[in-house]
Amino acid sequence: VLDDGEYEAVLDHIDQITTNFQGEEKERLKWVFRIPDKDDIEIVGFTSMSPSTRANAYQWAEVLMGKINPRIGWGPKDVGGKRCRIFVGTTKDAQGNEKNRVEKVLKSRISDDDPEAPDFKRLAS
């Protein structure tokens, strides 16, 4: 379990999953990010399937790919492999075990030409 805070990351992929919360099944998006500075550890975040521009899924996608054309929209292939900064928090699962989760997605602070940048190109392939 990582300490709460911000980490440079890359979005590995997004899966559409069905969750069961209080007896109700819901379709959600599971965002899987990798953190190169932490041995490529994977941290996940969950968003609703809402197409609203106010929804976290839309806002996270916009951080990753820039301005989204509302006529075209976005999809998992548009955002996969993109660099970002994630805010990681800690929560407990149903069994009471601590685990990390992505609470916020922000623009990366590292430029592509920074010689000290983690090897994001390796992660995006």
Short mmCIF file of N, CA, C and O in Angstrom, two decimals:
data_model
loop_
_atom_site.label_atom_id
_atom_site.label_comp_id
_atom_site.label_asym_id
_atom_site.label_seq_id
_atom_site.Cartn_x
_atom_site.Cartn_y
_atom_site.Cartn_z
N VAL A 1 0.85 -1.17 0.00
CA VAL A 1 0.00 0.00 0.00
C VAL A 1 0.90 1.24 0.00
O VAL A 1 1.79 1.37 0.84
N LEU A 2 0.68 2.12 -0.97
CA LEU A 2 1.45 3.36 -1.07
C LEU A 2 0.89 4.41 -0.11
O LEU A 2 -0.29 4.38 0.24
N ASP A 3 1.74 5.35 0.26
CA ASP A 3 1.28 6.50 1.04
C ASP A 3 0.34 7.34 0.19
O ASP A 3 0.52 7.43 -1.03
N ASP A 4 -0.65 7.95 0.82
CA ASP A 4 -1.54 8.87 0.11
C ASP A 4 -0.70 9.99 -0.49
O ASP A 4 0.25 10.46 0.13
N GLY A 5 -1.04 10.41 -1.70
CA GLY A 5 -0.33 11.51 -2.33
C GLY A 5 -0.36 11.43 -3.83
O GLY A 5 -1.04 10.58 -4.42
N GLU A 6 0.39 12.33 -4.46
CA GLU A 6 0.44 12.41 -5.92
C GLU A 6 1.60 11.60 -6.46
O GLU A 6 2.69 11.60 -5.89
N TYR A 7 1.34 10.92 -7.60
CA TYR A 7 2.35 10.11 -8.27
C TYR A 7 2.23 10.31 -9.77
O TYR A 7 1.11 10.37 -10.31
N GLU A 8 3.36 10.38 -10.46
CA GLU A 8 3.36 10.37 -11.92
C GLU A 8 2.99 8.96 -12.35
O GLU A 8 3.45 7.97 -11.76
N ALA A 9 2.14 8.86 -13.37
CA ALA A 9 1.64 7.56 -13.79
C ALA A 9 1.33 7.56 -15.28
O ALA A 9 1.42 8.59 -15.95
N VAL A 10 0.98 6.40 -15.76
CA VAL A 10 0.48 6.25 -17.13
C VAL A 10 -0.76 5.36 -17.05
O VAL A 10 -0.81 4.42 -16.26
N LEU A 11 -1.77 5.72 -17.85
CA LEU A 11 -2.98 4.89 -17.89
C LEU A 11 -2.69 3.65 -18.73
O LEU A 11 -2.35 3.75 -19.91
N ASP A 12 -2.76 2.50 -18.11
CA ASP A 12 -2.50 1.24 -18.81
C ASP A 12 -3.71 0.83 -19.66
O ASP A 12 -3.58 0.58 -20.84
N HIS A 13 -4.87 0.76 -19.03
CA HIS A 13 -6.09 0.38 -19.77
C HIS A 13 -7.32 0.67 -18.92
O HIS A 13 -7.21 0.96 -17.73
N ILE A 14 -8.47 0.57 -19.58
CA ILE A 14 -9.76 0.73 -18.92
C ILE A 14 -10.59 -0.52 -19.20
O ILE A 14 -10.65 -0.98 -20.35
N ASP A 15 -11.22 -1.05 -18.17
CA ASP A 15 -12.13 -2.19 -18.32
C ASP A 15 -13.53 -1.77 -17.92
O ASP A 15 -13.70 -1.01 -16.96
N GLN A 16 -14.52 -2.29 -18.62
CA GLN A 16 -15.91 -2.10 -18.21
C GLN A 16 -16.26 -3.30 -17.34
O GLN A 16 -16.11 -4.44 -17.76
N ILE A 17 -16.71 -3.03 -16.11
CA ILE A 17 -17.01 -4.11 -15.18
C ILE A 17 -18.40 -3.91 -14.58
O ILE A 17 -18.96 -2.82 -14.64
N THR A 18 -18.92 -4.98 -13.99
CA THR A 18 -20.18 -4.92 -13.27
C THR A 18 -19.86 -5.05 -11.79
O THR A 18 -19.15 -5.97 -11.39
N THR A 19 -20.34 -4.10 -11.00
CA THR A 19 -20.13 -4.16 -9.55
C THR A 19 -21.46 -4.38 -8.87
O THR A 19 -22.52 -4.08 -9.42
N ASN A 20 -21.40 -4.92 -7.68
CA ASN A 20 -22.60 -5.14 -6.89
C ASN A 20 -22.42 -4.38 -5.59
O ASN A 20 -21.56 -4.70 -4.78
N PHE A 21 -23.23 -3.36 -5.41
CA PHE A 21 -23.17 -2.56 -4.19
C PHE A 21 -24.54 -2.53 -3.56
O PHE A 21 -25.51 -2.10 -4.17
N GLN A 22 -24.62 -3.05 -2.35
CA GLN A 22 -25.87 -3.11 -1.60
C GLN A 22 -26.98 -3.78 -2.41
O GLN A 22 -28.11 -3.32 -2.46
N GLY A 23 -26.61 -4.87 -3.08
CA GLY A 23 -27.58 -5.66 -3.82
C GLY A 23 -27.95 -5.12 -5.19
O GLY A 23 -28.78 -5.71 -5.88
N GLU A 24 -27.34 -4.03 -5.59
CA GLU A 24 -27.66 -3.43 -6.89
C GLU A 24 -26.46 -3.54 -7.83
O GLU A 24 -25.35 -3.12 -7.48
N GLU A 25 -26.67 -4.11 -9.01
CA GLU A 25 -25.60 -4.23 -9.99
C GLU A 25 -25.50 -2.96 -10.83
O GLU A 25 -26.52 -2.42 -11.25
N LYS A 26 -24.25 -2.50 -11.03
CA LYS A 26 -24.02 -1.30 -11.83
C LYS A 26 -22.82 -1.52 -12.74
O LYS A 26 -21.85 -2.15 -12.34
N GLU A 27 -22.92 -0.98 -13.94
CA GLU A 27 -21.78 -0.99 -14.86
C GLU A 27 -20.89 0.18 -14.50
O GLU A 27 -21.37 1.30 -14.29
N ARG A 28 -19.58 -0.08 -14.41
CA ARG A 28 -18.62 0.96 -14.06
C ARG A 28 -17.38 0.80 -14.94
O ARG A 28 -17.18 -0.23 -15.56
N LEU A 29 -16.55 1.83 -14.94
CA LEU A 29 -15.26 1.76 -15.62
C LEU A 29 -14.17 1.60 -14.58
O LEU A 29 -14.13 2.33 -13.58
N LYS A 30 -13.29 0.65 -14.82
CA LYS A 30 -12.13 0.41 -13.95
C LYS A 30 -10.90 0.92 -14.70
O LYS A 30 -10.53 0.38 -15.73
N TRP A 31 -10.28 1.98 -14.20
CA TRP A 31 -9.11 2.60 -14.80
C TRP A 31 -7.87 2.03 -14.12
O TRP A 31 -7.73 2.13 -12.90
N VAL A 32 -6.97 1.45 -14.89
CA VAL A 32 -5.76 0.84 -14.34
C VAL A 32 -4.56 1.70 -14.72
O VAL A 32 -4.24 1.84 -15.91
N PHE A 33 -3.92 2.29 -13.71
CA PHE A 33 -2.75 3.14 -13.91
C PHE A 33 -1.51 2.40 -13.41
O PHE A 33 -1.60 1.62 -12.46
N ARG A 34 -0.37 2.68 -14.04
CA ARG A 34 0.91 2.14 -13.57
C ARG A 34 1.81 3.29 -13.15
O ARG A 34 1.83 4.34 -13.81
N ILE A 35 2.57 3.07 -12.08
CA ILE A 35 3.47 4.09 -11.55
C ILE A 35 4.91 3.62 -11.76
O ILE A 35 5.37 2.70 -11.07
N PRO A 36 5.63 4.22 -12.72
CA PRO A 36 6.98 3.75 -13.04
C PRO A 36 7.98 3.92 -11.90
O PRO A 36 8.87 3.08 -11.74
N ASP A 37 7.84 4.95 -11.09
CA ASP A 37 8.77 5.17 -9.97
C ASP A 37 8.57 4.18 -8.84
O ASP A 37 9.37 4.13 -7.91
N LYS A 38 7.52 3.42 -8.89
CA LYS A 38 7.20 2.44 -7.84
C LYS A 38 7.12 1.03 -8.43
O LYS A 38 6.18 0.28 -8.19
N ASP A 39 8.12 0.69 -9.25
CA ASP A 39 8.21 -0.65 -9.85
C ASP A 39 6.97 -1.02 -10.68
O ASP A 39 6.54 -2.18 -10.68
N ASP A 40 6.40 -0.04 -11.37
CA ASP A 40 5.24 -0.25 -12.23
C ASP A 40 4.02 -0.80 -11.49
O ASP A 40 3.18 -1.49 -12.05
N ILE A 41 3.92 -0.47 -10.20
CA ILE A 41 2.77 -0.91 -9.42
C ILE A 41 1.49 -0.41 -10.09
O ILE A 41 1.46 0.67 -10.66
N GLU A 42 0.45 -1.21 -10.06
CA GLU A 42 -0.84 -0.83 -10.63
C GLU A 42 -1.75 -0.31 -9.53
O GLU A 42 -1.87 -0.91 -8.46
N ILE A 43 -2.39 0.83 -9.82
CA ILE A 43 -3.37 1.42 -8.92
C ILE A 43 -4.64 1.63 -9.74
O ILE A 43 -4.56 2.10 -10.88
N VAL A 44 -5.78 1.29 -9.20
CA VAL A 44 -7.03 1.41 -9.96
C VAL A 44 -7.91 2.52 -9.40
O VAL A 44 -7.82 2.89 -8.23
N GLY A 45 -8.73 3.04 -10.29
CA GLY A 45 -9.77 4.00 -9.94
C GLY A 45 -11.04 3.59 -10.64
O GLY A 45 -10.99 2.93 -11.69
N PHE A 46 -12.17 3.94 -10.10
CA PHE A 46 -13.46 3.56 -10.67
C PHE A 46 -14.29 4.81 -10.95
O PHE A 46 -14.29 5.75 -10.16
N THR A 47 -14.97 4.79 -12.08
CA THR A 47 -15.88 5.87 -12.42
C THR A 47 -17.18 5.26 -12.94
O THR A 47 -17.24 4.10 -13.33
N SER A 48 -18.19 6.10 -12.95
CA SER A 48 -19.48 5.66 -13.51
C SER A 48 -19.39 5.62 -15.03
O SER A 48 -18.39 6.06 -15.61
N MET A 49 -20.42 5.16 -15.65
CA MET A 49 -20.51 5.11 -17.11
C MET A 49 -21.19 6.36 -17.66
O MET A 49 -21.45 6.45 -18.86
N SER A 50 -21.46 7.32 -16.82
CA SER A 50 -22.18 8.52 -17.24
C SER A 50 -21.44 9.26 -18.36
O SER A 50 -20.24 9.50 -18.26
N PRO A 51 -22.15 9.65 -19.42
CA PRO A 51 -21.52 10.42 -20.50
C PRO A 51 -21.44 11.92 -20.20
O PRO A 51 -20.90 12.69 -20.99
N SER A 52 -21.94 12.34 -19.07
CA SER A 52 -21.95 13.76 -18.71
C SER A 52 -20.54 14.33 -18.67
O SER A 52 -19.60 13.67 -18.21
N THR A 53 -20.41 15.60 -19.10
CA THR A 53 -19.11 16.26 -19.03
C THR A 53 -18.71 16.56 -17.58
O THR A 53 -17.56 16.88 -17.32
N ARG A 54 -19.64 16.42 -16.66
CA ARG A 54 -19.35 16.61 -15.23
C ARG A 54 -18.89 15.32 -14.56
O ARG A 54 -18.38 15.35 -13.44
N ALA A 55 -19.08 14.20 -15.22
CA ALA A 55 -18.73 12.90 -14.65
C ALA A 55 -17.21 12.74 -14.59
O ALA A 55 -16.48 13.27 -15.42
N ASN A 56 -16.75 12.00 -13.58
CA ASN A 56 -15.31 11.77 -13.44
C ASN A 56 -14.70 11.12 -14.68
O ASN A 56 -13.58 11.47 -15.07
N ALA A 57 -15.40 10.20 -15.32
CA ALA A 57 -14.84 9.53 -16.50
C ALA A 57 -14.50 10.55 -17.58
O ALA A 57 -13.41 10.53 -18.16
N TYR A 58 -15.40 11.44 -17.86
CA TYR A 58 -15.17 12.47 -18.87
C TYR A 58 -14.03 13.40 -18.45
O TYR A 58 -13.14 13.71 -19.23
N GLN A 59 -14.04 13.81 -17.20
CA GLN A 59 -13.01 14.72 -16.71
C GLN A 59 -11.63 14.06 -16.72
O GLN A 59 -10.64 14.69 -17.10
N TRP A 60 -11.55 12.79 -16.34
CA TRP A 60 -10.26 12.09 -16.38
C TRP A 60 -9.79 11.95 -17.83
O TRP A 60 -8.61 12.16 -18.12
N ALA A 61 -10.71 11.61 -18.73
CA ALA A 61 -10.34 11.48 -20.15
C ALA A 61 -9.83 12.80 -20.70
O ALA A 61 -8.86 12.84 -21.45
N GLU A 62 -10.46 13.89 -20.31
CA GLU A 62 -10.04 15.20 -20.80
C GLU A 62 -8.65 15.58 -20.28
O GLU A 62 -7.86 16.18 -21.00
N VAL A 63 -8.34 15.21 -19.06
CA VAL A 63 -6.99 15.45 -18.54
C VAL A 63 -5.98 14.67 -19.38
O VAL A 63 -4.93 15.19 -19.75
N LEU A 64 -6.31 13.44 -19.72
CA LEU A 64 -5.38 12.57 -20.45
C LEU A 64 -5.20 12.95 -21.92
O LEU A 64 -4.10 12.89 -22.45
N MET A 65 -6.27 13.36 -22.58
CA MET A 65 -6.17 13.59 -24.01
C MET A 65 -6.33 15.04 -24.43
O MET A 65 -6.21 15.36 -25.60
N GLY A 66 -6.62 15.93 -23.50
CA GLY A 66 -6.85 17.32 -23.85
C GLY A 66 -8.33 17.53 -24.16
O GLY A 66 -9.17 16.70 -23.87
N LYS A 67 -8.61 18.66 -24.76
CA LYS A 67 -10.00 19.02 -25.09
C LYS A 67 -10.66 17.92 -25.92
O LYS A 67 -10.09 17.44 -26.90
N ILE A 68 -11.85 17.52 -25.53
CA ILE A 68 -12.59 16.46 -26.22
C ILE A 68 -13.63 17.09 -27.13
O ILE A 68 -14.40 17.95 -26.69
N ASN A 69 -13.65 16.66 -28.38
CA ASN A 69 -14.67 17.11 -29.32
C ASN A 69 -15.99 16.45 -28.91
O ASN A 69 -16.10 15.22 -28.96
N PRO A 70 -17.00 17.23 -28.51
CA PRO A 70 -18.25 16.63 -28.04
C PRO A 70 -18.99 15.81 -29.10
O PRO A 70 -19.76 14.93 -28.76
N ARG A 71 -18.74 16.09 -30.36
CA ARG A 71 -19.40 15.30 -31.43
C ARG A 71 -18.77 13.92 -31.58
O ARG A 71 -19.43 12.98 -32.00
N ILE A 72 -17.49 13.82 -31.26
CA ILE A 72 -16.77 12.56 -31.40
C ILE A 72 -16.72 11.80 -30.09
O ILE A 72 -16.84 10.59 -30.05
N GLY A 73 -16.54 12.53 -28.99
CA GLY A 73 -16.43 11.90 -27.68
C GLY A 73 -15.05 11.29 -27.47
O GLY A 73 -14.08 11.71 -28.08
N TRP A 74 -14.99 10.28 -26.64
CA TRP A 74 -13.72 9.62 -26.35
C TRP A 74 -14.00 8.16 -26.04
O TRP A 74 -15.13 7.75 -25.77
N GLY A 75 -12.95 7.37 -26.09
CA GLY A 75 -13.04 5.95 -25.74
C GLY A 75 -11.74 5.49 -25.12
O GLY A 75 -10.74 6.22 -25.13
N PRO A 76 -11.70 4.28 -24.59
CA PRO A 76 -10.50 3.77 -23.94
C PRO A 76 -9.24 3.82 -24.81
O PRO A 76 -8.15 4.07 -24.31
N LYS A 77 -9.40 3.61 -26.11
CA LYS A 77 -8.22 3.65 -26.99
C LYS A 77 -7.65 5.07 -27.12
O LYS A 77 -6.47 5.23 -27.42
N ASP A 78 -8.47 6.08 -26.89
CA ASP A 78 -8.01 7.47 -26.99
C ASP A 78 -7.13 7.87 -25.80
O ASP A 78 -6.31 8.78 -25.92
N VAL A 79 -7.31 7.22 -24.67
CA VAL A 79 -6.61 7.64 -23.45
C VAL A 79 -5.54 6.66 -22.98
O VAL A 79 -4.68 7.02 -22.18
N GLY A 80 -5.58 5.43 -23.45
CA GLY A 80 -4.61 4.42 -23.03
C GLY A 80 -3.18 4.83 -23.38
O GLY A 80 -2.91 5.37 -24.45
N GLY A 81 -2.27 4.60 -22.45
CA GLY A 81 -0.87 4.93 -22.66
C GLY A 81 -0.51 6.38 -22.40
O GLY A 81 0.64 6.77 -22.56
N LYS A 82 -1.47 7.18 -21.99
CA LYS A 82 -1.23 8.61 -21.75
C LYS A 82 -0.66 8.83 -20.35
O LYS A 82 -1.07 8.19 -19.39
N ARG A 83 0.26 9.77 -20.27
CA ARG A 83 0.90 10.13 -19.01
C ARG A 83 0.01 11.10 -18.22
O ARG A 83 -0.69 11.92 -18.80
N CYS A 84 0.08 11.00 -16.89
CA CYS A 84 -0.69 11.88 -16.03
C CYS A 84 -0.08 11.85 -14.63
O CYS A 84 0.93 11.21 -14.39
N ARG A 85 -0.74 12.52 -13.74
CA ARG A 85 -0.41 12.51 -12.32
C ARG A 85 -1.68 12.06 -11.63
O ARG A 85 -2.77 12.54 -11.94
N ILE A 86 -1.57 11.12 -10.72
CA ILE A 86 -2.76 10.64 -10.00
C ILE A 86 -2.62 10.95 -8.51
O ILE A 86 -1.53 10.95 -7.97
N PHE A 87 -3.76 11.25 -7.90
CA PHE A 87 -3.78 11.38 -6.45
C PHE A 87 -4.29 10.06 -5.91
O PHE A 87 -5.40 9.64 -6.22
N VAL A 88 -3.46 9.41 -5.11
CA VAL A 88 -3.76 8.10 -4.55
C VAL A 88 -4.21 8.26 -3.11
O VAL A 88 -3.56 8.96 -2.32
N GLY A 89 -5.31 7.62 -2.80
CA GLY A 89 -5.82 7.58 -1.43
C GLY A 89 -5.84 6.15 -0.94
O GLY A 89 -5.55 5.21 -1.69
N THR A 90 -6.20 5.97 0.30
CA THR A 90 -6.27 4.65 0.91
C THR A 90 -7.70 4.39 1.36
O THR A 90 -8.36 5.27 1.89
N THR A 91 -8.15 3.17 1.15
CA THR A 91 -9.48 2.76 1.56
C THR A 91 -9.41 1.33 2.09
O THR A 91 -8.35 0.69 2.01
N LYS A 92 -10.50 0.81 2.59
CA LYS A 92 -10.55 -0.58 3.03
C LYS A 92 -11.54 -1.35 2.18
O LYS A 92 -12.60 -0.84 1.83
N ASP A 93 -11.17 -2.58 1.84
CA ASP A 93 -12.07 -3.41 1.06
C ASP A 93 -13.09 -4.09 1.98
O ASP A 93 -13.10 -3.85 3.20
N ALA A 94 -13.93 -4.94 1.41
CA ALA A 94 -15.01 -5.58 2.17
C ALA A 94 -14.48 -6.45 3.31
O ALA A 94 -15.17 -6.67 4.31
N GLN A 95 -13.25 -6.94 3.17
CA GLN A 95 -12.64 -7.78 4.21
C GLN A 95 -11.86 -6.95 5.24
O GLN A 95 -11.24 -7.50 6.14
N GLY A 96 -11.84 -5.63 5.08
CA GLY A 96 -11.15 -4.76 6.02
C GLY A 96 -9.67 -4.54 5.72
O GLY A 96 -8.95 -3.96 6.52
N ASN A 97 -9.21 -5.02 4.55
CA ASN A 97 -7.81 -4.84 4.16
C ASN A 97 -7.61 -3.47 3.52
O ASN A 97 -8.44 -3.04 2.72
N GLU A 98 -6.51 -2.80 3.87
CA GLU A 98 -6.20 -1.51 3.26
C GLU A 98 -5.76 -1.70 1.82
O GLU A 98 -5.03 -2.64 1.51
N LYS A 99 -6.21 -0.80 0.97
CA LYS A 99 -5.77 -0.82 -0.43
C LYS A 99 -5.78 0.62 -0.95
O LYS A 99 -6.44 1.50 -0.38
N ASN A 100 -5.04 0.83 -2.03
CA ASN A 100 -5.01 2.15 -2.65
C ASN A 100 -6.09 2.27 -3.70
O ASN A 100 -6.56 1.27 -4.25
N ARG A 101 -6.44 3.53 -3.99
CA ARG A 101 -7.36 3.81 -5.09
C ARG A 101 -7.03 5.19 -5.64
O ARG A 101 -6.52 6.06 -4.94
N VAL A 102 -7.33 5.37 -6.92
CA VAL A 102 -7.12 6.66 -7.56
C VAL A 102 -8.32 7.54 -7.22
O VAL A 102 -9.46 7.16 -7.47
N GLU A 103 -8.04 8.70 -6.66
CA GLU A 103 -9.10 9.62 -6.30
C GLU A 103 -9.22 10.77 -7.29
O GLU A 103 -10.30 11.35 -7.42
N LYS A 104 -8.12 11.12 -7.94
CA LYS A 104 -8.13 12.25 -8.86
C LYS A 104 -7.06 12.03 -9.92
O LYS A 104 -6.01 11.46 -9.65
N VAL A 105 -7.34 12.50 -11.14
CA VAL A 105 -6.38 12.44 -12.24
C VAL A 105 -6.06 13.87 -12.64
O VAL A 105 -6.96 14.67 -12.88
N LEU A 106 -4.76 14.17 -12.70
CA LEU A 106 -4.28 15.51 -13.00
C LEU A 106 -3.28 15.45 -14.15
O LEU A 106 -2.73 14.40 -14.45
N LYS A 107 -3.01 16.61 -14.75
CA LYS A 107 -2.00 16.68 -15.81
C LYS A 107 -0.63 16.36 -15.23
O LYS A 107 -0.30 16.73 -14.12
N SER A 108 0.20 15.69 -16.03
CA SER A 108 1.56 15.36 -15.64
C SER A 108 2.39 16.64 -15.49
O SER A 108 2.17 17.61 -16.20
N ARG A 109 3.34 16.60 -14.57
CA ARG A 109 4.25 17.73 -14.41
C ARG A 109 5.55 17.50 -15.19
O ARG A 109 6.43 18.35 -15.19
N ILE A 110 5.69 16.34 -15.81
CA ILE A 110 6.92 15.99 -16.52
C ILE A 110 6.73 16.20 -18.01
O ILE A 110 5.77 15.72 -18.60
N SER A 111 7.68 16.91 -18.63
CA SER A 111 7.60 17.12 -20.07
C SER A 111 8.27 15.94 -20.78
O SER A 111 9.10 15.23 -20.21
N ASP A 112 7.93 15.75 -22.05
CA ASP A 112 8.47 14.63 -22.82
C ASP A 112 9.98 14.69 -23.00
O ASP A 112 10.62 13.66 -23.17
N ASP A 113 10.56 15.89 -22.97
CA ASP A 113 11.99 16.00 -23.21
C ASP A 113 12.81 16.10 -21.91
O ASP A 113 14.00 16.40 -21.94
N ASP A 114 12.23 15.80 -20.76
CA ASP A 114 12.94 15.82 -19.49
C ASP A 114 13.83 14.57 -19.39
O ASP A 114 13.32 13.45 -19.39
N PRO A 115 15.16 14.74 -19.29
CA PRO A 115 16.05 13.57 -19.23
C PRO A 115 15.86 12.75 -17.95
O PRO A 115 16.24 11.58 -17.91
N GLU A 116 15.27 13.34 -16.92
CA GLU A 116 15.04 12.61 -15.67
C GLU A 116 13.67 11.93 -15.64
O GLU A 116 13.32 11.29 -14.64
N ALA A 117 12.90 12.07 -16.70
CA ALA A 117 11.55 11.51 -16.73
C ALA A 117 11.58 9.98 -16.69
O ALA A 117 12.46 9.36 -17.29
N PRO A 118 10.64 9.38 -15.99
CA PRO A 118 10.52 7.92 -16.04
C PRO A 118 10.28 7.46 -17.48
O PRO A 118 9.85 8.23 -18.32
N ASP A 119 10.57 6.21 -17.74
CA ASP A 119 10.45 5.68 -19.10
C ASP A 119 8.98 5.36 -19.41
O ASP A 119 8.54 4.23 -19.44
N PHE A 120 8.19 6.42 -19.67
CA PHE A 120 6.77 6.25 -19.96
C PHE A 120 6.55 5.56 -21.30
O PHE A 120 5.57 4.86 -21.48
N LYS A 121 7.45 5.77 -22.26
CA LYS A 121 7.27 5.13 -23.56
C LYS A 121 7.29 3.62 -23.43
O LYS A 121 6.57 2.92 -24.10
N ARG A 122 8.12 3.10 -22.53
CA ARG A 122 8.17 1.67 -22.28
C ARG A 122 6.82 1.19 -21.74
O ARG A 122 6.34 0.13 -22.11
N LEU A 123 6.21 1.99 -20.87
CA LEU A 123 4.93 1.59 -20.28
C LEU A 123 3.79 1.66 -21.27
O LEU A 123 2.84 0.91 -21.18
N ALA A 124 3.87 2.58 -22.21
CA ALA A 124 2.77 2.78 -23.15
C ALA A 124 2.73 1.74 -24.26
O ALA A 124 1.78 1.67 -25.01
N SER A 125 3.74 0.91 -24.37
CA SER A 125 3.75 -0.07 -25.47
C SER A 125 3.05 -1.35 -25.10
O SER A 125 2.74 -1.62 -24.01
#
